Coordinates of C-alpha atoms in Angstrom, one line a residue:
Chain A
X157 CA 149.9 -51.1 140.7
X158 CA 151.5 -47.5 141.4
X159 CA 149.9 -44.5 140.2
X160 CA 152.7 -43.9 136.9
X161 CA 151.2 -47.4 136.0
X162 CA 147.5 -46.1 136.5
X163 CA 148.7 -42.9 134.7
X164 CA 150.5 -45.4 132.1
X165 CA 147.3 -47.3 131.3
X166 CA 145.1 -44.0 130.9
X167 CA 147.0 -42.6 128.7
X168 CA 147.0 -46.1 126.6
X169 CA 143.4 -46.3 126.5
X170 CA 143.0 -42.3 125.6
X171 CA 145.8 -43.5 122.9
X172 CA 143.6 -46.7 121.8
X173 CA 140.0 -44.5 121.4
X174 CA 141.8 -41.8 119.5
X175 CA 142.9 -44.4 117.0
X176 CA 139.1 -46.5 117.0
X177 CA 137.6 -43.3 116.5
X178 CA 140.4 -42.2 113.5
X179 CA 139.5 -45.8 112.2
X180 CA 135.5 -45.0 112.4
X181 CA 136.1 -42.0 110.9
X182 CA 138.2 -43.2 107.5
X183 CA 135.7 -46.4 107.6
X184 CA 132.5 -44.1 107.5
X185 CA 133.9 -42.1 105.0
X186 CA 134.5 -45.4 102.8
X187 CA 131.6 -46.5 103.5
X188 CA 129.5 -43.6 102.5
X189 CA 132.1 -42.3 99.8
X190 CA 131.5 -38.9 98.6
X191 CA 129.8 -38.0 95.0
X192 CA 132.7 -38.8 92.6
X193 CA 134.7 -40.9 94.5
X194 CA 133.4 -44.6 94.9
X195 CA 136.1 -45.4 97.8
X196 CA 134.2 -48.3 98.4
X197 CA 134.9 -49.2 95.1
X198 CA 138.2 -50.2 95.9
X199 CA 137.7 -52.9 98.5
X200 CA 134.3 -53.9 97.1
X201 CA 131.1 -53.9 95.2
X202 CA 127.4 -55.0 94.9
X203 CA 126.5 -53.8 91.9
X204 CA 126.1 -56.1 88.4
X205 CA 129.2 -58.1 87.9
X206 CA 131.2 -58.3 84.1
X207 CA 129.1 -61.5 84.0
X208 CA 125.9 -59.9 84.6
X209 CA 126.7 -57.0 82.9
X210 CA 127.6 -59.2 79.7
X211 CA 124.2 -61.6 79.8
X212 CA 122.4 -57.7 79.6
X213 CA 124.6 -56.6 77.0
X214 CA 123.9 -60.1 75.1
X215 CA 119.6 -60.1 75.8
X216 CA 120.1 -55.9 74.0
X217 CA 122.2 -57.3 71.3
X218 CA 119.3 -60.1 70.8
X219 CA 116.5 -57.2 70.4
X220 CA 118.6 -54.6 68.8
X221 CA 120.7 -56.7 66.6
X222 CA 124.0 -55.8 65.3
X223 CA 124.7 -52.8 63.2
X224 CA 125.8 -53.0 59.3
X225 CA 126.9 -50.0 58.0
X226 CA 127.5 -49.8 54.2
X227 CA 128.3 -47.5 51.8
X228 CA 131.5 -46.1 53.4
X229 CA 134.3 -45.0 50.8
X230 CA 137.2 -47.3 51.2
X231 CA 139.0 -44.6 53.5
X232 CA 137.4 -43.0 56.1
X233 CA 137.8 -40.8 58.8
X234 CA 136.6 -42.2 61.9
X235 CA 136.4 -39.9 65.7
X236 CA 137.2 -41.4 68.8
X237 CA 137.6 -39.7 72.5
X238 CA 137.9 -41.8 75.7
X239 CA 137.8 -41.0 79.2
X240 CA 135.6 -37.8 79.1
X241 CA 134.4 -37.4 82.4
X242 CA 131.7 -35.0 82.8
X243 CA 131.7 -33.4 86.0
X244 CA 130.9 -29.6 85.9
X245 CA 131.8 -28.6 82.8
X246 CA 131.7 -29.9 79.4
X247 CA 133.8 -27.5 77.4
X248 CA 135.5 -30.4 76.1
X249 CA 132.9 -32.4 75.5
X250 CA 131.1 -29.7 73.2
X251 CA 134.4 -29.0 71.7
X252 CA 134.2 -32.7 70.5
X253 CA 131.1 -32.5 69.4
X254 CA 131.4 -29.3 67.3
X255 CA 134.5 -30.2 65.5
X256 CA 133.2 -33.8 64.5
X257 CA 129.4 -32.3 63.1
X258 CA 131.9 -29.9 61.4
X259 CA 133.6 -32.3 59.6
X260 CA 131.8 -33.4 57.1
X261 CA 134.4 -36.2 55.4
X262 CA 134.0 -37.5 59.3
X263 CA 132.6 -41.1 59.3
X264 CA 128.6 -41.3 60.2
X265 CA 129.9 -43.1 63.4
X266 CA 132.6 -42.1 66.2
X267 CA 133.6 -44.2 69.1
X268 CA 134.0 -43.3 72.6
X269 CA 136.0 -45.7 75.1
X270 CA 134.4 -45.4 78.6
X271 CA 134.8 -43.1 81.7
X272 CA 131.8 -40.5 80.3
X273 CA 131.4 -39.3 83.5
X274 CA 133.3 -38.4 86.8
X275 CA 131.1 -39.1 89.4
X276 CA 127.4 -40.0 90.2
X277 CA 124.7 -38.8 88.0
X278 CA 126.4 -37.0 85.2
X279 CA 124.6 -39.1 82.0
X280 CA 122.0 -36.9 81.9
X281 CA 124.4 -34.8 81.1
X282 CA 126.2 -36.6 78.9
X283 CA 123.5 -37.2 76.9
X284 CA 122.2 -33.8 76.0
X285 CA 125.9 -32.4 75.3
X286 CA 126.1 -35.9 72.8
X287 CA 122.2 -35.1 71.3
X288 CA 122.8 -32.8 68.5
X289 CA 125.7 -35.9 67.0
X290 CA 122.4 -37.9 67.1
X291 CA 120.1 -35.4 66.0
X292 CA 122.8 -34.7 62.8
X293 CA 122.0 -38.5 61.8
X294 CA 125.1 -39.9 63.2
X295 CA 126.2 -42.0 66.2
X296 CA 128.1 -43.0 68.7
X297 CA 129.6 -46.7 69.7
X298 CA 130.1 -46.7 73.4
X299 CA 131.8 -49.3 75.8
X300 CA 131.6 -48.8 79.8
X301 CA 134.4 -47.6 81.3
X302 CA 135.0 -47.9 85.4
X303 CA 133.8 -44.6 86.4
X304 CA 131.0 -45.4 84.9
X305 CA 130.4 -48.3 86.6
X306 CA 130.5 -46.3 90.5
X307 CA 128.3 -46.0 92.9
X308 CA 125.8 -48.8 91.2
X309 CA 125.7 -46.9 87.9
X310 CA 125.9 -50.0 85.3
X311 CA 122.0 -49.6 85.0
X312 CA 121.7 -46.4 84.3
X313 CA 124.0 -46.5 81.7
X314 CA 122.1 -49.4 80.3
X315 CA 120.1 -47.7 79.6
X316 CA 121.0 -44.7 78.0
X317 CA 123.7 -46.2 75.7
X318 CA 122.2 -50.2 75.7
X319 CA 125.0 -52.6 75.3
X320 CA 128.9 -52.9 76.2
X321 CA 130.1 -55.8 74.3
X322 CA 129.0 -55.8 70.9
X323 CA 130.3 -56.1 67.3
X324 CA 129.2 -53.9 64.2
X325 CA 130.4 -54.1 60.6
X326 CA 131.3 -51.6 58.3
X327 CA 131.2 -52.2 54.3
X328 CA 133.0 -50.0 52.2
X329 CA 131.8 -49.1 48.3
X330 CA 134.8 -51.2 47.4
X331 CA 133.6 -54.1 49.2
X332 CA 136.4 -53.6 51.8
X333 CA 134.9 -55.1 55.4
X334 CA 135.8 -54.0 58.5
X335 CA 135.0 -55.6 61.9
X336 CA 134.2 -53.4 65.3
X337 CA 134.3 -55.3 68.5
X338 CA 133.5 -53.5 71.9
X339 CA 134.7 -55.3 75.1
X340 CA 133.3 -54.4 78.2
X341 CA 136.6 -53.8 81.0
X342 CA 135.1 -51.5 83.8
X343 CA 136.4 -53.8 86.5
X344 CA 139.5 -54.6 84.7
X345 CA 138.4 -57.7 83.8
X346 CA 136.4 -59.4 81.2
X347 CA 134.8 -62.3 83.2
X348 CA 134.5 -65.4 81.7
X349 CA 131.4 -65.1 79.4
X350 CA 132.8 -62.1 77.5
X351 CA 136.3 -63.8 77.0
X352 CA 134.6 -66.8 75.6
X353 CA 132.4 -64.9 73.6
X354 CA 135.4 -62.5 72.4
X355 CA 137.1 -66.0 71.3
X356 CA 134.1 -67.3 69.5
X357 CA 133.3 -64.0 67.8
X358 CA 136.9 -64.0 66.2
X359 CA 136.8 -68.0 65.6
X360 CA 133.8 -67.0 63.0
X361 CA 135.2 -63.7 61.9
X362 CA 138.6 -63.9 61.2
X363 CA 137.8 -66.1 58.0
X364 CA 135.3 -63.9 56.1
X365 CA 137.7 -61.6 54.6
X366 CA 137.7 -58.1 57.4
X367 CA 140.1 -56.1 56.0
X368 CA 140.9 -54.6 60.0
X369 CA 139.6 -56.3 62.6
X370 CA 139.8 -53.4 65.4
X371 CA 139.2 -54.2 69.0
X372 CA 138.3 -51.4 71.5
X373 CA 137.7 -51.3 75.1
X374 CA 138.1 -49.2 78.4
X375 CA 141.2 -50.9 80.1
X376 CA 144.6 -50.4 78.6
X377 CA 146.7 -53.3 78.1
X378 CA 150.4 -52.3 78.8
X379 CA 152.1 -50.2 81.4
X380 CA 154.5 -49.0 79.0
X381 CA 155.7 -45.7 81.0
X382 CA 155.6 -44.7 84.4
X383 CA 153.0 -42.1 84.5
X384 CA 150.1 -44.0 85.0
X385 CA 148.8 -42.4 88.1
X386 CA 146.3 -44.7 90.0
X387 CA 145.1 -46.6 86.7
X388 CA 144.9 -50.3 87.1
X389 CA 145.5 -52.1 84.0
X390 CA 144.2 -55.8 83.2
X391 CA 146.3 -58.8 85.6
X392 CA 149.7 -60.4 83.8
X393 CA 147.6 -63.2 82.6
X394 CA 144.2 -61.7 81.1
X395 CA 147.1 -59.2 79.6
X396 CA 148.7 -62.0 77.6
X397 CA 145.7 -64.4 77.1
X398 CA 144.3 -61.4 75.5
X399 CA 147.0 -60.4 73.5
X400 CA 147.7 -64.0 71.9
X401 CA 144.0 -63.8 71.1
X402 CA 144.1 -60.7 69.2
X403 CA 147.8 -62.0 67.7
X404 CA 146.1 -65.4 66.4
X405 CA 143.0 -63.8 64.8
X406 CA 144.3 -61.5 62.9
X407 CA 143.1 -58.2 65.2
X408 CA 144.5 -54.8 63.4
X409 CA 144.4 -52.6 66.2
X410 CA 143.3 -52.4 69.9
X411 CA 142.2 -49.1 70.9
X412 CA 142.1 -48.3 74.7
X413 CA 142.1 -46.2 77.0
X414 CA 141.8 -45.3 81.3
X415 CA 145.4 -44.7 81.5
X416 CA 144.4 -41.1 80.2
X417 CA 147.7 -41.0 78.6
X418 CA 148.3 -41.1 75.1
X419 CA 150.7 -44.1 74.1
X420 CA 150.9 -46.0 70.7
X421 CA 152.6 -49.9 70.4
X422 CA 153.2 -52.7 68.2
X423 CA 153.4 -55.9 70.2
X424 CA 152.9 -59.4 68.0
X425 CA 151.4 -57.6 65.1
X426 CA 148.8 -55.8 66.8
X427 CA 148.7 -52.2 67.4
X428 CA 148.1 -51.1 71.0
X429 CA 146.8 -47.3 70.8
X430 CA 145.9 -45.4 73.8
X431 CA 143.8 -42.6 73.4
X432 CA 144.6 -40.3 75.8
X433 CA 141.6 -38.5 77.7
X434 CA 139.2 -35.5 76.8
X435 CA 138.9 -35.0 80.6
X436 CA 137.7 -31.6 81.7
X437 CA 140.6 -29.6 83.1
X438 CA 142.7 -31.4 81.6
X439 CA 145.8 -29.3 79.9
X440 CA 146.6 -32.1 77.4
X441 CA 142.8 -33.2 76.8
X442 CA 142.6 -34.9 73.0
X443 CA 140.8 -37.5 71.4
X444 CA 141.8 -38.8 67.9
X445 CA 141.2 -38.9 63.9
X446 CA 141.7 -42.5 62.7
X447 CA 141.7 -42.9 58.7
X448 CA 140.8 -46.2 58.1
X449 CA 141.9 -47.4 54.8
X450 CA 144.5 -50.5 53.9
X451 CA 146.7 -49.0 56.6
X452 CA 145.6 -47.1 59.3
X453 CA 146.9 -43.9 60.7
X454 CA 145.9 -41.7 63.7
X455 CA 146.6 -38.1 65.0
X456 CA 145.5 -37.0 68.4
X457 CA 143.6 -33.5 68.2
X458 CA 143.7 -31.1 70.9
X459 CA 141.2 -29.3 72.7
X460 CA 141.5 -25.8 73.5
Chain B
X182 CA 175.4 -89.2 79.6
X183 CA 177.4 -87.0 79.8
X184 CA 175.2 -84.6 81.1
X185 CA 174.5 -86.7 83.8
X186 CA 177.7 -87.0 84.8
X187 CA 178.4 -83.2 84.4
X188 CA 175.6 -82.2 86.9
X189 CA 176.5 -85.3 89.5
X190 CA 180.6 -83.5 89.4
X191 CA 178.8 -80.2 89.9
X192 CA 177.0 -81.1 92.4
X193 CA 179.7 -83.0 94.5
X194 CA 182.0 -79.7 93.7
X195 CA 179.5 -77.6 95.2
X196 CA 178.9 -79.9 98.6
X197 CA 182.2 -79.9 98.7
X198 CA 182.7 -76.3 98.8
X199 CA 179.8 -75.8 101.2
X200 CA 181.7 -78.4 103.7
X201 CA 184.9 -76.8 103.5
X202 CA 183.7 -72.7 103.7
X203 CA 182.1 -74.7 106.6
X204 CA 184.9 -76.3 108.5
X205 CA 187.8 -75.1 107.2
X206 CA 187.1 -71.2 107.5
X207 CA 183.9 -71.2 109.5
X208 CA 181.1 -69.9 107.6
X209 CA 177.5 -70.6 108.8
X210 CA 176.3 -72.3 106.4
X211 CA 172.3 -73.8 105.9
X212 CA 169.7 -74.3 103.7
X213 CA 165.8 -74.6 103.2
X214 CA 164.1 -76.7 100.9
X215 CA 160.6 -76.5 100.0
X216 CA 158.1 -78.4 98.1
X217 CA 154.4 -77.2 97.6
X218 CA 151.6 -78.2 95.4
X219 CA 148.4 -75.7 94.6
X220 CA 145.3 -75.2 93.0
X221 CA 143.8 -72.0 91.7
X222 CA 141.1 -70.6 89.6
X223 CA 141.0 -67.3 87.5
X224 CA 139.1 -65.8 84.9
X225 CA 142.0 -67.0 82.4
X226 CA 142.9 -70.3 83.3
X227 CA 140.1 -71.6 85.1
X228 CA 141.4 -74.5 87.2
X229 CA 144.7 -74.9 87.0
X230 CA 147.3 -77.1 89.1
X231 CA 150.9 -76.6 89.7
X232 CA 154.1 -77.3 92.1
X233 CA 156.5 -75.4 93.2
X234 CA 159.9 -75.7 94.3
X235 CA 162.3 -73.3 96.6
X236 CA 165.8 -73.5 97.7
X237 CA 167.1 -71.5 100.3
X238 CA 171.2 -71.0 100.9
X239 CA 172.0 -69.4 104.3
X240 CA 175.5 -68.6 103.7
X241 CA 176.4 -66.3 107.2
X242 CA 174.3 -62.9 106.7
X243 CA 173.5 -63.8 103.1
X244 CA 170.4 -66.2 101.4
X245 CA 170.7 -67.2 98.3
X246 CA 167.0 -68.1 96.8
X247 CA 165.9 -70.4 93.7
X248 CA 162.8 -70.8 92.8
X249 CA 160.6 -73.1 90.7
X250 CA 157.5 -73.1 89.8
X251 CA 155.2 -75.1 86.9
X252 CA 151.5 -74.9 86.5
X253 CA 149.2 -76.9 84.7
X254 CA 148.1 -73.9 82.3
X255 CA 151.2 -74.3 80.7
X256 CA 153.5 -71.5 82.6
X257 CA 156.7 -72.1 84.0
X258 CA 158.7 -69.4 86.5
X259 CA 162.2 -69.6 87.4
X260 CA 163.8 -66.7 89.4
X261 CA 167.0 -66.1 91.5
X262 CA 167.6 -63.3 94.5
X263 CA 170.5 -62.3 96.5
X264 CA 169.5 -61.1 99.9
X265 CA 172.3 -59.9 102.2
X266 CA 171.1 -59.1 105.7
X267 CA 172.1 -56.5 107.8
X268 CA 171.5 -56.7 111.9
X269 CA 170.0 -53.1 112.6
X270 CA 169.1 -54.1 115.8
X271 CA 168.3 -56.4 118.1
X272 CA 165.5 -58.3 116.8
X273 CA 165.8 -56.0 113.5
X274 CA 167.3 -57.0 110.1
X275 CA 167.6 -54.4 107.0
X276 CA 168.1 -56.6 104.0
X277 CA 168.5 -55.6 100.4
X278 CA 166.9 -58.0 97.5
X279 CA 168.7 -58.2 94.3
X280 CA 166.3 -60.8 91.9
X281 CA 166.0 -62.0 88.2
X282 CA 162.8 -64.2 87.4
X283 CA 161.6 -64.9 84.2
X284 CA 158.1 -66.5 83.8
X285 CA 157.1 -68.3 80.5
X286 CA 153.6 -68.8 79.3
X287 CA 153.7 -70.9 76.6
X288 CA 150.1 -71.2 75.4
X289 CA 150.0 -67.2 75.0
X290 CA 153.8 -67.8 73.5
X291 CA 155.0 -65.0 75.5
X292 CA 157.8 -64.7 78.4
X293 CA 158.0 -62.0 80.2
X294 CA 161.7 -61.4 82.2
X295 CA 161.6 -59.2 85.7
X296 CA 164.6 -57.6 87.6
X297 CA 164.4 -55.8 91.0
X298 CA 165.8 -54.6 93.7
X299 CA 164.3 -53.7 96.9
X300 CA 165.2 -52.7 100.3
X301 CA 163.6 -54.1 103.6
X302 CA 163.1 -54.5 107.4
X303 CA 162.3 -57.6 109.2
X304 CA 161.3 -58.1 112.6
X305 CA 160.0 -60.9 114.7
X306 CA 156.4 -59.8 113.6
X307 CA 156.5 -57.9 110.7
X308 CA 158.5 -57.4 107.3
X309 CA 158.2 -54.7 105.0
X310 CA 159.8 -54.7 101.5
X311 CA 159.5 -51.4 98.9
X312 CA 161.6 -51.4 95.5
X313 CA 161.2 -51.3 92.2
X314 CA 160.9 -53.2 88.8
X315 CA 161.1 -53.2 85.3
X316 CA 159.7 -56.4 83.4
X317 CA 160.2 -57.1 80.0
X318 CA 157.9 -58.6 77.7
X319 CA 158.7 -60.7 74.8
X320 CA 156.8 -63.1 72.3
X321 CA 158.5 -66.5 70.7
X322 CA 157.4 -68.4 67.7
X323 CA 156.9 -65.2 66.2
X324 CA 157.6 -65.2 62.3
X325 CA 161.0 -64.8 61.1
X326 CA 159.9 -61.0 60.0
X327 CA 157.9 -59.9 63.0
X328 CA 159.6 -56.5 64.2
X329 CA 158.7 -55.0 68.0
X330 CA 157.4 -57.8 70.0
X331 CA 159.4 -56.5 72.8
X332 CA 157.8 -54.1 75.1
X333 CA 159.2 -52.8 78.5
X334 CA 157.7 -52.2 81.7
X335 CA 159.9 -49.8 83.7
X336 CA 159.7 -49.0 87.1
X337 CA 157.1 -50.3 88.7
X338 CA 156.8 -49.9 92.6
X339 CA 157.5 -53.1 94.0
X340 CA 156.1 -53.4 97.9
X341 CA 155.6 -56.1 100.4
X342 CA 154.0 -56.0 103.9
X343 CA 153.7 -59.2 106.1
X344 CA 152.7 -59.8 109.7
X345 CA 153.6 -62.8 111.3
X346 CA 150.6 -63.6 114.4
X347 CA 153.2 -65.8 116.5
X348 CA 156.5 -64.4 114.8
X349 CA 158.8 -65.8 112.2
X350 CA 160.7 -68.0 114.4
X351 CA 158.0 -69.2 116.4
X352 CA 157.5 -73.2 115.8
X353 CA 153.9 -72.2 114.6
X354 CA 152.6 -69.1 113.0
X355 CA 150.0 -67.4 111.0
X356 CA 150.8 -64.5 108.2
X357 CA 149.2 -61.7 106.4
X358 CA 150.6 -60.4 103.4
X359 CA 149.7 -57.7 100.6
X360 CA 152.5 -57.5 98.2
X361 CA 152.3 -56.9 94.2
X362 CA 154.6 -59.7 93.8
X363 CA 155.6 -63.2 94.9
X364 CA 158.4 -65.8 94.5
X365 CA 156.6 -66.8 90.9
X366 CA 154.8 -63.5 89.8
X367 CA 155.2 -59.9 89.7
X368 CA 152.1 -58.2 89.1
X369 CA 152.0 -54.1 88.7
X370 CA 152.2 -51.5 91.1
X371 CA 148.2 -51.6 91.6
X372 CA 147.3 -55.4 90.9
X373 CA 147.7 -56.3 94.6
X374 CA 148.1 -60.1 96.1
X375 CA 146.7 -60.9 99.4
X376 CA 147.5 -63.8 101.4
X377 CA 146.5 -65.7 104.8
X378 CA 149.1 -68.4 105.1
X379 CA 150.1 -70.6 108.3
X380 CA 153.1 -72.5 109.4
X381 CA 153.9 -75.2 111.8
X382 CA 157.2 -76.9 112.8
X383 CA 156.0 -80.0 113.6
X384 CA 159.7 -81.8 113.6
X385 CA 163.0 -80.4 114.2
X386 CA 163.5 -79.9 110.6
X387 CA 160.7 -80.3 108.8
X388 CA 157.9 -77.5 108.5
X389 CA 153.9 -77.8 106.4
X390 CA 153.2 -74.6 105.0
X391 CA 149.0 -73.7 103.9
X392 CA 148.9 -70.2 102.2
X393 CA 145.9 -68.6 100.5
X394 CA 146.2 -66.1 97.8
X395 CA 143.6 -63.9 96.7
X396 CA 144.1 -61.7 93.6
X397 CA 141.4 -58.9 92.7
X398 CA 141.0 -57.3 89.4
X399 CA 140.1 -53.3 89.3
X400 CA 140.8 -52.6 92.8
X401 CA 142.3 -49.4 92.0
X402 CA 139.7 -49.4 89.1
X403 CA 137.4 -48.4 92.4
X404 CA 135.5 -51.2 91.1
X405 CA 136.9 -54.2 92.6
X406 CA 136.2 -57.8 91.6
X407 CA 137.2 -61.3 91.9
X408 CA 140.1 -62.7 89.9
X409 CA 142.1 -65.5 91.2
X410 CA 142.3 -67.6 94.1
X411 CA 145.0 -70.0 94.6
X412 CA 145.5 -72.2 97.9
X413 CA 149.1 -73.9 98.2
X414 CA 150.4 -76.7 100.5
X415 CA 153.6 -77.8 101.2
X416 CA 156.6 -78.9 103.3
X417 CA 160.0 -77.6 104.1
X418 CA 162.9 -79.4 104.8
X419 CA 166.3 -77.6 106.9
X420 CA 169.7 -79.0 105.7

């Protein structure tokens, strides 16, 4: 061996640490993620799976029962936001807030579709900026969206909201009925339980005379356009096994959103809408007025 | 009958035209033919069983692909791809991938129909395919008045990476690949497929093939979790 081949293999092995210690670097910083970004996330995770997380949702629903709520006229106007994520601010948030307890034609109940917070430990948050809906006598149906789900979060969110898949009812004065059903998607899929349940739960529905059945959940369903930024959507198969669900059982509308893009489409009958996101910072941050009557019809409200 | 009969003519036409571009004006020409049977499991289908089948023309620089695929869940793929090859350098091939696939599933009554294109590069160890997609999704046995059933997918980023141990062309090998799409399925941009196959030529011209797929849900949901795992095993045959 001559000295360029001595030289040759030093500067190999000087090569070959720089690249171990590059690796070591991006592997502890995946390992130990930073506050709002679960990077481990990606590759994989410890915490409760959409199994688990369903068997909990099923022992609340057990204790807390589901919710009837009667007495609505026959159209109302129902709030829904989706993909909040409450970081630093929550301008948007409390702009939410403020114009639903201001409107007081606004249904006793509003929905909100997942992604509350950004990063760890922001349901405290959450919570207080949401109180005064609760303190005003209303409420809000939640269902658990990914972000929501990092850094071992399902718990805590457990129990601060209770439940992610769940159904309530709502009767209107003219003895109109219309069916809620959250879905739990915060890992993009359902899992087995919940899609059985989902199945069953329309199987005995869909015959007792809903006027809408309405679906919501996290996940969106259809990569429609191409600005969908790093959002995963359900795999081909869950897509369409979930969409012939909804087509056979009579579902009116599936409301969804993650995508944090606003998007509305028919496909077999069953109305696909994407509700865009109230995200903080955001320049195009909306949620959406729904009036749910025979037909329904929705405009997306912008914050400022 | 005369079907039958139809097919058999077409058949002998097209042998017939493989012999003489062979022969008569010298044209390499060759072909791969493979048989594999799987099993998977998902959160949709549960168990499931299938076959596939997958024809390869060599015609000089160009392959011609067909491929078949039926599973027990009650979904069928067919797809086609035109793949010239281009010698770079030496042990280097740029390609470009030209494919139609259409994929039924007839318990959900919807079909969904793919085209792509894609460039690549191909060495002894390693091949690397980026393109794009649009898929369109369509129900049947809708009712005679249904409106908008279609919907569109466009562009999707279409990648492949694979990384063959021994090499492509030695007579055994074992591959990696993470690709959003395979010869049966193409998923979206950020439902990735991972797979550990192996292959070993243990005649002149026949090859078993074991390949294990592994399909996540929510990877880039940061909150990864199982989905699918299919394991395929089959044989190829060189004309």
């Amino acid at each position: 061996m001559n000295g360029r081949d001595v030289a040759r293999r030093v500067l190999t092995i000087k090569r070959m640490k720089s690249v171990i210690k590059i690796g070591f670097f991006v592997l502890t910083l995946a390992l130990t993620s930073c506050s709002k970004h679960d990077v481990l996330g990606v590759f994989m995770t410890f915490d409760e799976s959409p199994d688990e997380r369903f068997a909990q949702s099923m022992t609340y629903n057990n204790q807390h029962g589901y919710d009837v709520i009667t007495g609505m006229p026959n159209t109302y106007r129902l709030y829904a936001m989706s993909d909040v994520h409450v970081d630093g601010s929550t301008h948007n948030l409390d702009g939410y807030v403020a114009d639903y307890l201001s409107d007081t034609t606004a249904a006793p109940f509003s929905l909100c579709l997942g992604d509350l917070i950004y990063g760890n430990n922001g349901f405290g948050k959450f919570c207080e900026h949401v109180k005064p809906v609760t303190d005003a006598g209303r409420k809000i149906y939640y269902t658990v969206g990914n972000h929501d789900l990092y850094f071992g979060q399902w718990d805590k969110y457990y129990n601060c909201f209770g439940a992610s898949s769940y159904w309530f009812e709502v009767q209107t004065v003219g003895g109109f009925k219309d069916l809620f059903i959250a879905l739990d998607s915060g890992n993009g899929t359902l899992g087995l339980d919940q899609r059985d349940w989902l199945e069953d739960l329309l199987e005995s529905k869909h015959n007792q005379g809903y006027r809408h059945i309405i679906v919501f959940t996290h996940t969106h369903f259809f990569r429609t356009n191409n600005v969908n930024g790093t959002t995963s959507s359900f795999c081909m198969e869950e897509t369409y096994d979930l969409a012939d669900l909804f087509d056979r059982y009579d579902v009116s509308f599936v409301f969804q959103g993650h995508s944090h893009h606003k998007d509305y489409r028919l496909f077999k009958g069953v109305g696909y809408l994407r509700l865009g996101a109230l995200k903080e910072g955001s320049d195009d941050a909306c949620y959406v007025k729904l009036n749910i009557g025979n037909f329904i019809d929705y405009q997306f409200i912008k914050i400022f | 009958m005369v079907k039958k009969r139809l097919v058999l003519l077409l058949v002998c036409l097209f042998s017939a035209a493989c012999l003489n571009a062979q022969e008569a004006r010298k044209h390499a020409i060759s072909a791969d033919l493979a048989a594999q049977g799987l099993v998977g499991f998902n959160n949709t289908y549960i168990w499931y069983e299938g076959a596939d089948l997958k024809g390869v023309l060599h015609v000089d620089n160009n392959d011609f692909y067909l491929n078949l695929e039926a599973l027990t869940a009650n979904v069928y793929s067919a797809g086609l791809s035109v793949r010239p090859n281009i010698e770079l350098c030496r042990n280097g091939f740029g390609y470009i991938d030209v494919s139609l696939q259409s994929r039924f599933f007839v318990s959900y009554k919807v079909y969904e129909f793919v085209y792509s294109a894609s460039l690549g590069f191909k060495m002894r160890h390693f091949d690397v395919q980026l393109g794009l997609f649009t898929k369109i999704i369509d129900g049947f046995s809708r009712d005679w008045d249904a409106v908008e059933c279609t919907l569109t997918e466009p562009f999707n980023f279409l990648y492949k990476l694979r990384i063959s141990i021994m090499g492509f062309d030695n007579p055994w090998d074992i591959y990696l690949t993470g690709a959003n799409f395979n010869e049966f399925e193409y998923e979206r941009m950020w439902s990735p497929l991972f797979n550990l196959g192996g292959r070993w030529d243990f005649k002149e011209r026949w090859s078993a093939l074991a390949e294990g797929t592994l399909k996540p849900a929510g990877m880039f949901h940061g909150a990864v979790r199982f989905y699918e795992a299919v394991l395929r095993f089959g044989v190829v045959y060189k004309l």
